[in-house]
């Protein structure tokens, strides 16, 4: 306990408020404040006042390149687009409505905070065995010399352990645990069955309610469509009635206005010659163009017929000329072949006479060979041809 300050007797100092103990908290103030303001948390790894690098070299600030005008414009354009996109998202994003009176919103965790690790990390065990060093063999254990006398104890069968008696608790535990596990599994299966049945009933109820809701929505849509169609029909009928009334009023006004004007207008047009003879107009506008078209068609047919006749005559004359030329060419070939045969025959006769003279001049008789006979036959065939 702090001692109270006692007012001294000498008037060296004075006070207005009675001294009291300093109000200090028992524990350290929490880092997270109760207010909505964010706490001032400082991390040395991201503090700009902490210099990176060694402590013995001179610190040189990084040289910043000269900013490019195009890069600055591009960055400003990107920031402007990001700001516009953020404003659009804030404008079209659905916001939480304000709380009602005497209530406030609570922050609730709705995101998934459990992450499923689907990728299995491959693991492998590797070990290294070093060679054993050949150390000094261990010293043998010291066995003191026996000084007393050895004794023995006889244990009969069943004195220390009896299986039939000792196994009963273990068997009871195993059987009880197995039965309890079986009962738990059966209860779990029954609970799962009840949950599935309840889920099936809920699905059926939800589907029926959904079908009923869809039926009501479709009925509402049909009623709304029919209402819009009837409204449009009424508006269209009202518009047509207005147009009909306007047309009838305009027609009556026009008839009353032109009742005395039409006879005078027709009279003036007839006197000025604007009304023509219908027979003359029909003749000039219909009959004469038709007659000219038929005449031109007939003339074109005559010209085409004459051109076809001229082309036919030209083809016949050309064919006759070609025939006469072929006949003349065949006569020339016949004459030329006859001249060649006569020349060949004279040469063969002259050669035979010369060969006979040579055979007579040689001594002895020469026999005729098959080749000579073949040559003679070839010459004979040539002569006959």
Coordinates of C-alpha atoms in Angstrom, one line a residue:
X1 CA 0.0 0.0 0.0
X2 CA 1.3 3.4 -0.9
X3 CA 1.7 5.7 2.0
X4 CA -0.4 8.9 2.2
X5 CA 1.3 12.2 1.9
X6 CA 1.2 14.2 5.1
X7 CA 1.0 17.9 4.9
X8 CA 4.3 19.3 6.1
X9 CA 4.5 22.0 8.7
X10 CA 6.7 24.3 6.7
X11 CA 5.0 26.3 3.9
X12 CA 7.5 25.3 1.2
X13 CA 4.8 23.9 -1.2
X14 CA 1.1 23.6 -1.3
X15 CA -1.5 21.5 -3.2
X16 CA -5.1 21.9 -4.1
X17 CA -6.2 18.3 -4.7
X18 CA -5.5 15.6 -2.2
X19 CA -2.8 13.2 -3.5
X20 CA -4.0 9.7 -4.5
X21 CA -2.7 6.4 -5.9
X22 CA -2.0 6.1 -9.7
X23 CA -4.7 3.9 -11.4
X24 CA -2.7 1.3 -13.3
X25 CA -4.1 -1.8 -15.0
X26 CA -3.1 -5.2 -13.6
X27 CA -2.4 -6.7 -17.1
X28 CA -0.9 -5.4 -20.3
X29 CA -3.3 -3.6 -22.6
X30 CA -4.6 -5.9 -25.4
X31 CA -3.1 -5.3 -28.9
X32 CA -6.5 -5.4 -30.5
X33 CA -8.4 -2.4 -29.3
X34 CA -12.1 -2.5 -28.7
X35 CA -12.8 0.4 -31.0
X36 CA -13.0 0.1 -34.8
X37 CA -9.6 1.8 -35.3
X38 CA -6.9 -0.4 -36.6
X39 CA -3.9 -0.9 -34.2
X40 CA -0.5 0.6 -35.0
X41 CA 1.5 -2.6 -35.6
X42 CA 5.1 -2.2 -36.8
X43 CA 7.1 -5.0 -38.4
X44 CA 10.8 -4.5 -38.7
X45 CA 11.0 -6.5 -41.9
X46 CA 8.8 -3.9 -43.7
X47 CA 10.0 -0.8 -41.9
X48 CA 11.6 1.7 -44.3
X49 CA 13.8 3.2 -41.6
X50 CA 15.7 -0.1 -41.2
X51 CA 18.6 -0.1 -43.6
X52 CA 19.3 -3.4 -45.5
X53 CA 22.8 -4.6 -46.3
X54 CA 26.1 -4.6 -44.6
X55 CA 27.0 -2.2 -41.8
X56 CA 30.5 -1.3 -42.9
X57 CA 29.9 0.0 -46.5
X58 CA 28.5 3.3 -47.4
X59 CA 24.8 3.3 -48.0
X60 CA 24.0 4.5 -51.5
X61 CA 20.4 5.1 -52.3
X62 CA 19.1 3.4 -55.4
X63 CA 19.3 5.6 -58.5
X64 CA 15.8 6.1 -59.8
X65 CA 15.5 6.3 -63.7
X66 CA 14.0 9.3 -65.3
X67 CA 10.3 8.8 -65.6
X68 CA 9.0 8.3 -69.1
X69 CA 6.0 10.4 -70.2
X70 CA 4.4 7.4 -71.9
X71 CA 4.8 5.2 -68.8
X72 CA 3.4 8.0 -66.6
X73 CA 0.4 8.4 -68.9
X74 CA -0.1 4.6 -69.0
X75 CA 0.1 4.3 -65.2
X76 CA -2.4 7.2 -64.8
X77 CA -4.7 5.6 -67.3
X78 CA -4.5 2.3 -65.4
X79 CA -5.2 4.0 -62.1
X80 CA -8.1 5.9 -63.6
X81 CA -9.5 2.6 -65.1
X82 CA -9.1 0.8 -61.7
X83 CA -10.9 3.7 -59.9
X84 CA -13.7 3.6 -62.4
X85 CA -14.0 -0.2 -62.2
X86 CA -14.0 0.1 -58.4
X87 CA -16.7 2.7 -58.5
X88 CA -18.8 0.6 -60.9
X89 CA -18.5 -2.4 -58.6
X90 CA -19.5 -0.3 -55.6
X91 CA -22.4 1.0 -57.5
X92 CA -23.7 -2.3 -58.8
X93 CA -22.7 -4.5 -55.9
X94 CA -25.5 -5.6 -53.6
X95 CA -25.0 -4.0 -50.2
X96 CA -26.2 -5.2 -46.9
X97 CA -29.2 -3.2 -45.8
X98 CA -28.9 -1.0 -42.7
X99 CA -29.9 -2.6 -39.4
X100 CA -33.3 -1.9 -37.9
X101 CA -33.7 0.2 -34.7
X102 CA -32.0 -1.1 -31.6
X103 CA -30.1 -3.7 -33.5
X104 CA -26.7 -4.0 -35.2
X105 CA -24.9 -6.3 -37.7
X106 CA -22.6 -9.0 -36.6
X107 CA -19.6 -10.3 -38.5
X108 CA -20.1 -14.0 -39.3
X109 CA -17.6 -16.3 -40.9
X110 CA -19.1 -17.5 -44.2
X111 CA -16.0 -18.4 -46.2
X112 CA -14.5 -21.9 -46.3
X113 CA -11.7 -22.1 -43.7
X114 CA -10.8 -25.7 -44.3
X115 CA -8.7 -26.5 -47.3
X116 CA -8.6 -29.9 -48.9
X117 CA -5.1 -31.0 -49.8
X118 CA -5.7 -32.9 -53.0
X119 CA -2.0 -33.1 -54.2
X120 CA -0.1 -35.9 -52.5
X121 CA 3.5 -35.1 -51.8
X122 CA 5.8 -37.8 -52.9
X123 CA 8.0 -39.0 -50.1
X124 CA 10.9 -41.3 -50.1
X125 CA 13.0 -42.7 -47.3
X126 CA 16.8 -42.6 -47.8
X127 CA 19.3 -43.7 -45.3
X128 CA 23.1 -43.9 -45.1
X129 CA 25.0 -46.4 -43.1
X130 CA 28.6 -45.6 -42.2
X131 CA 31.2 -48.2 -41.8
X132 CA 31.6 -49.4 -38.3
X133 CA 34.9 -48.5 -36.8
X134 CA 36.9 -51.2 -35.3
X135 CA 37.1 -50.1 -31.7
X136 CA 38.6 -51.8 -28.8
X137 CA 36.5 -54.7 -27.7
X138 CA 34.4 -54.1 -24.7
X139 CA 35.8 -55.1 -21.4
X140 CA 34.3 -58.2 -19.9
X141 CA 31.8 -57.7 -17.1
X142 CA 33.1 -58.1 -13.7
X143 CA 31.7 -61.1 -12.0
X144 CA 32.5 -61.3 -8.3
X145 CA 33.5 -64.5 -6.8
X146 CA 30.7 -66.5 -5.2
X147 CA 31.0 -66.5 -1.5
X148 CA 27.7 -68.0 -0.4
X149 CA 25.7 -71.2 -1.1
X150 CA 23.3 -71.7 -4.0
X151 CA 19.7 -72.5 -3.3
X152 CA 16.8 -73.5 -5.5
X153 CA 13.0 -73.2 -5.3
X154 CA 10.6 -75.7 -6.9
X155 CA 7.5 -74.1 -8.6
X156 CA 4.7 -76.4 -9.5
X157 CA 2.4 -76.1 -12.5
X158 CA -0.3 -73.6 -12.0
X159 CA 1.3 -71.8 -9.1
X160 CA 2.2 -68.6 -11.0
X161 CA -0.3 -68.4 -14.0
X162 CA -3.6 -70.2 -14.7
X163 CA -4.7 -69.5 -18.2
X164 CA -8.4 -70.4 -17.7
X165 CA -8.6 -68.0 -14.8
X166 CA -6.5 -65.2 -16.2
X167 CA -8.1 -65.2 -19.7
X168 CA -11.7 -64.5 -18.4
X169 CA -11.2 -60.7 -17.8
X170 CA -9.5 -60.3 -21.2
X171 CA -12.3 -62.3 -23.0
X172 CA -15.0 -60.3 -21.2
X173 CA -13.4 -57.0 -22.3
X174 CA -13.0 -58.1 -25.9
X175 CA -16.6 -59.4 -26.0
X176 CA -18.0 -56.3 -24.4
X177 CA -16.1 -54.0 -26.6
X178 CA -17.2 -55.9 -29.7
X179 CA -20.8 -55.9 -28.6
X180 CA -20.7 -52.2 -27.8
X181 CA -19.1 -51.4 -31.2
X182 CA -21.7 -53.4 -33.0
X183 CA -24.5 -51.7 -31.1
X184 CA -23.0 -48.3 -31.9
X185 CA -22.8 -49.2 -35.6
X186 CA -26.4 -50.4 -35.7
X187 CA -27.5 -47.2 -34.0
X188 CA -25.5 -45.2 -36.5
X189 CA -27.0 -47.1 -39.4
X190 CA -30.5 -46.6 -38.1
X191 CA -29.8 -42.9 -37.6
X192 CA -28.5 -42.6 -41.1
X193 CA -31.6 -44.4 -42.4
X194 CA -33.9 -41.9 -40.5
X195 CA -31.9 -39.0 -41.8
X196 CA -32.2 -40.2 -45.4
X197 CA -35.9 -40.8 -45.0
X198 CA -36.3 -37.3 -43.5
X199 CA -34.2 -35.9 -46.3
X200 CA -36.4 -37.7 -48.9
X201 CA -39.6 -36.4 -47.3
X202 CA -38.1 -32.9 -47.3
X203 CA -37.1 -33.2 -51.0
X204 CA -40.6 -34.4 -51.9
X205 CA -42.2 -31.5 -49.9
X206 CA -39.8 -29.0 -51.4
X207 CA -40.4 -30.3 -55.0
X208 CA -44.2 -30.1 -54.5
X209 CA -43.9 -26.6 -53.1
X210 CA -41.6 -25.6 -56.0
X211 CA -44.1 -27.1 -58.5
X212 CA -46.9 -25.1 -56.8
X213 CA -44.9 -22.0 -56.8
X214 CA -44.1 -22.4 -60.5
X215 CA -47.7 -23.0 -61.2
X216 CA -48.6 -19.7 -59.4
X217 CA -45.9 -17.9 -61.2
X218 CA -47.1 -19.2 -64.6
X219 CA -50.6 -18.2 -63.7
X220 CA -49.5 -14.8 -62.7
X221 CA -47.5 -14.4 -65.9
X222 CA -50.5 -15.5 -68.0
X223 CA -52.7 -13.0 -66.2
X224 CA -50.2 -10.2 -66.7
X225 CA -49.8 -11.1 -70.4
X226 CA -53.5 -11.2 -70.9
X227 CA -53.9 -7.9 -69.1
X228 CA -51.2 -6.2 -71.2
X229 CA -52.8 -7.7 -74.4
X230 CA -56.3 -6.4 -73.4
X231 CA -54.8 -3.0 -72.6
X232 CA -53.1 -2.8 -76.0
X233 CA -56.3 -3.9 -77.8
X234 CA -58.3 -1.2 -75.9
X235 CA -55.7 1.4 -76.8
X236 CA -55.7 0.3 -80.4
X237 CA -59.5 0.4 -80.6
X238 CA -59.5 3.9 -79.0
X239 CA -56.9 5.1 -81.5
X240 CA -58.8 3.7 -84.5
X241 CA -62.0 5.3 -83.3
X242 CA -60.2 8.7 -83.0
X243 CA -58.7 8.2 -86.5
X244 CA -62.1 7.3 -87.9
X245 CA -63.7 10.3 -86.3
X246 CA -61.0 12.6 -87.7
X247 CA -61.3 11.1 -91.2
X248 CA -65.1 11.5 -91.2
X249 CA -64.8 15.2 -90.0
X250 CA -62.1 15.9 -92.6
X251 CA -64.2 14.2 -95.3
X252 CA -67.3 16.2 -94.4
X253 CA -65.3 19.4 -94.3
X254 CA -63.7 18.7 -97.7
X255 CA -67.0 17.8 -99.3
X256 CA -68.6 21.0 -98.0
X257 CA -65.6 23.0 -99.2
X258 CA -65.3 21.4 -102.7
X259 CA -69.1 21.3 -103.4
X260 CA -69.0 24.6 -105.3
X261 CA -65.3 24.4 -106.3
X262 CA -65.2 21.2 -108.4
X263 CA -67.7 22.3 -111.2
X264 CA -65.9 25.6 -111.8
X265 CA -62.5 23.8 -111.9
X266 CA -63.6 21.2 -114.4
X267 CA -65.2 23.9 -116.5
X268 CA -62.0 26.0 -116.6
X269 CA -59.9 22.9 -117.5
X270 CA -62.2 21.9 -120.3
X271 CA -62.1 25.4 -121.8
X272 CA -58.3 25.5 -121.6
X273 CA -58.0 22.2 -123.4
X274 CA -56.6 20.0 -120.7
X275 CA -59.2 17.3 -121.3
X276 CA -58.1 15.2 -124.3
X277 CA -59.8 12.6 -126.6
X278 CA -59.5 9.2 -125.0
X279 CA -59.4 7.4 -128.4
X280 CA -56.5 9.5 -129.6
X281 CA -54.6 9.2 -126.3
X282 CA -55.1 5.4 -126.3
X283 CA -53.9 5.2 -129.9
X284 CA -50.7 7.2 -129.2
X285 CA -49.9 5.7 -125.9
X286 CA -50.7 2.0 -126.5
X287 CA -51.4 1.1 -130.1
X288 CA -48.5 2.8 -131.8
X289 CA -45.8 1.4 -129.5
X290 CA -47.3 -2.1 -129.8
X291 CA -47.3 -1.8 -133.6
X292 CA -43.7 -0.6 -133.7
X293 CA -42.6 -3.5 -131.4
X294 CA -44.3 -6.0 -133.7
X295 CA -42.8 -4.5 -136.8
X296 CA -39.3 -4.5 -135.3
X297 CA -39.8 -8.1 -134.2
X298 CA -40.8 -9.2 -137.8
X299 CA -37.9 -7.3 -139.4
X300 CA -35.4 -8.9 -136.9
X301 CA -36.8 -12.3 -137.8
X302 CA -36.3 -11.6 -141.5
X303 CA -32.7 -10.5 -140.9
X304 CA -32.0 -13.5 -138.8
X305 CA -33.4 -15.9 -141.5
X306 CA -31.4 -14.3 -144.3
X307 CA -28.2 -14.5 -142.2
X308 CA -28.9 -18.2 -141.4
X309 CA -29.5 -18.9 -145.2
X310 CA -26.2 -17.1 -146.1
X311 CA -24.3 -19.1 -143.5
X312 CA -25.8 -22.4 -144.7
X313 CA -24.9 -21.6 -148.3
X314 CA -21.3 -20.7 -147.3
X315 CA -20.9 -24.0 -145.4
X316 CA -22.2 -26.0 -148.4
X317 CA -19.8 -24.2 -150.7
X318 CA -16.9 -24.8 -148.4
X319 CA -17.7 -28.5 -148.1
X320 CA -17.8 -28.8 -151.9
X321 CA -14.5 -27.1 -152.2
X322 CA -12.9 -29.4 -149.6
X323 CA -14.3 -32.5 -151.5
X324 CA -12.9 -31.3 -154.8
X325 CA -9.5 -30.7 -153.2
X326 CA -9.5 -34.2 -151.7
X327 CA -10.4 -35.7 -155.1
X328 CA -7.7 -33.7 -156.8
X329 CA -5.1 -34.8 -154.2
X330 CA -6.1 -38.5 -154.6
X331 CA -5.6 -38.3 -158.4
X332 CA -2.2 -36.8 -158.0
X333 CA -1.2 -39.6 -155.6
X334 CA -2.4 -42.2 -158.1
X335 CA -0.3 -40.7 -160.9
X336 CA 2.8 -40.4 -158.7
X337 CA 2.5 -44.1 -157.6
X338 CA 2.2 -45.3 -161.2
X339 CA 5.3 -43.4 -162.2
X340 CA 7.2 -44.9 -159.3
X341 CA 6.2 -48.5 -160.3
X342 CA 7.4 -48.0 -163.9
X343 CA 10.8 -46.7 -162.7
X344 CA 11.2 -49.6 -160.3
X345 CA 10.4 -52.2 -163.0
X346 CA 13.0 -50.7 -165.4
X347 CA 15.7 -50.8 -162.7
X348 CA 14.9 -54.5 -161.8
X349 CA 15.1 -55.6 -165.5
X350 CA 18.5 -53.8 -165.9
X351 CA 19.8 -55.5 -162.7
X352 CA 18.8 -59.0 -163.8
X353 CA 20.5 -58.6 -167.1
X354 CA 23.7 -57.4 -165.5
X355 CA 23.7 -60.4 -163.0
X356 CA 23.3 -62.9 -165.9
X357 CA 26.2 -61.4 -167.6
X358 CA 28.3 -61.7 -164.5
X359 CA 27.3 -65.4 -164.0
X360 CA 28.3 -66.2 -167.6
X361 CA 31.7 -64.5 -167.2
X362 CA 32.6 -66.5 -164.1
X363 CA 33.9 -70.0 -164.4
X364 CA 31.8 -72.9 -163.3
X365 CA 28.1 -72.9 -162.5
X366 CA 26.7 -71.0 -159.5
X367 CA 23.7 -72.4 -157.7
X368 CA 20.8 -70.2 -156.8
X369 CA 20.5 -69.5 -153.0
X370 CA 17.3 -69.1 -151.0
X371 CA 18.2 -65.5 -150.3
X372 CA 18.3 -64.8 -154.0
X373 CA 14.9 -66.4 -154.4
X374 CA 13.6 -64.3 -151.5
X375 CA 14.9 -61.2 -153.2
X376 CA 13.3 -62.2 -156.5
X377 CA 10.0 -62.8 -154.8
X378 CA 10.2 -59.4 -153.1
X379 CA 10.9 -57.7 -156.4
X380 CA 8.0 -59.6 -158.0
X381 CA 5.7 -58.5 -155.2
X382 CA 6.9 -55.0 -155.6
X383 CA 6.1 -55.1 -159.3
X384 CA 2.7 -56.5 -158.8
X385 CA 1.9 -53.9 -156.2

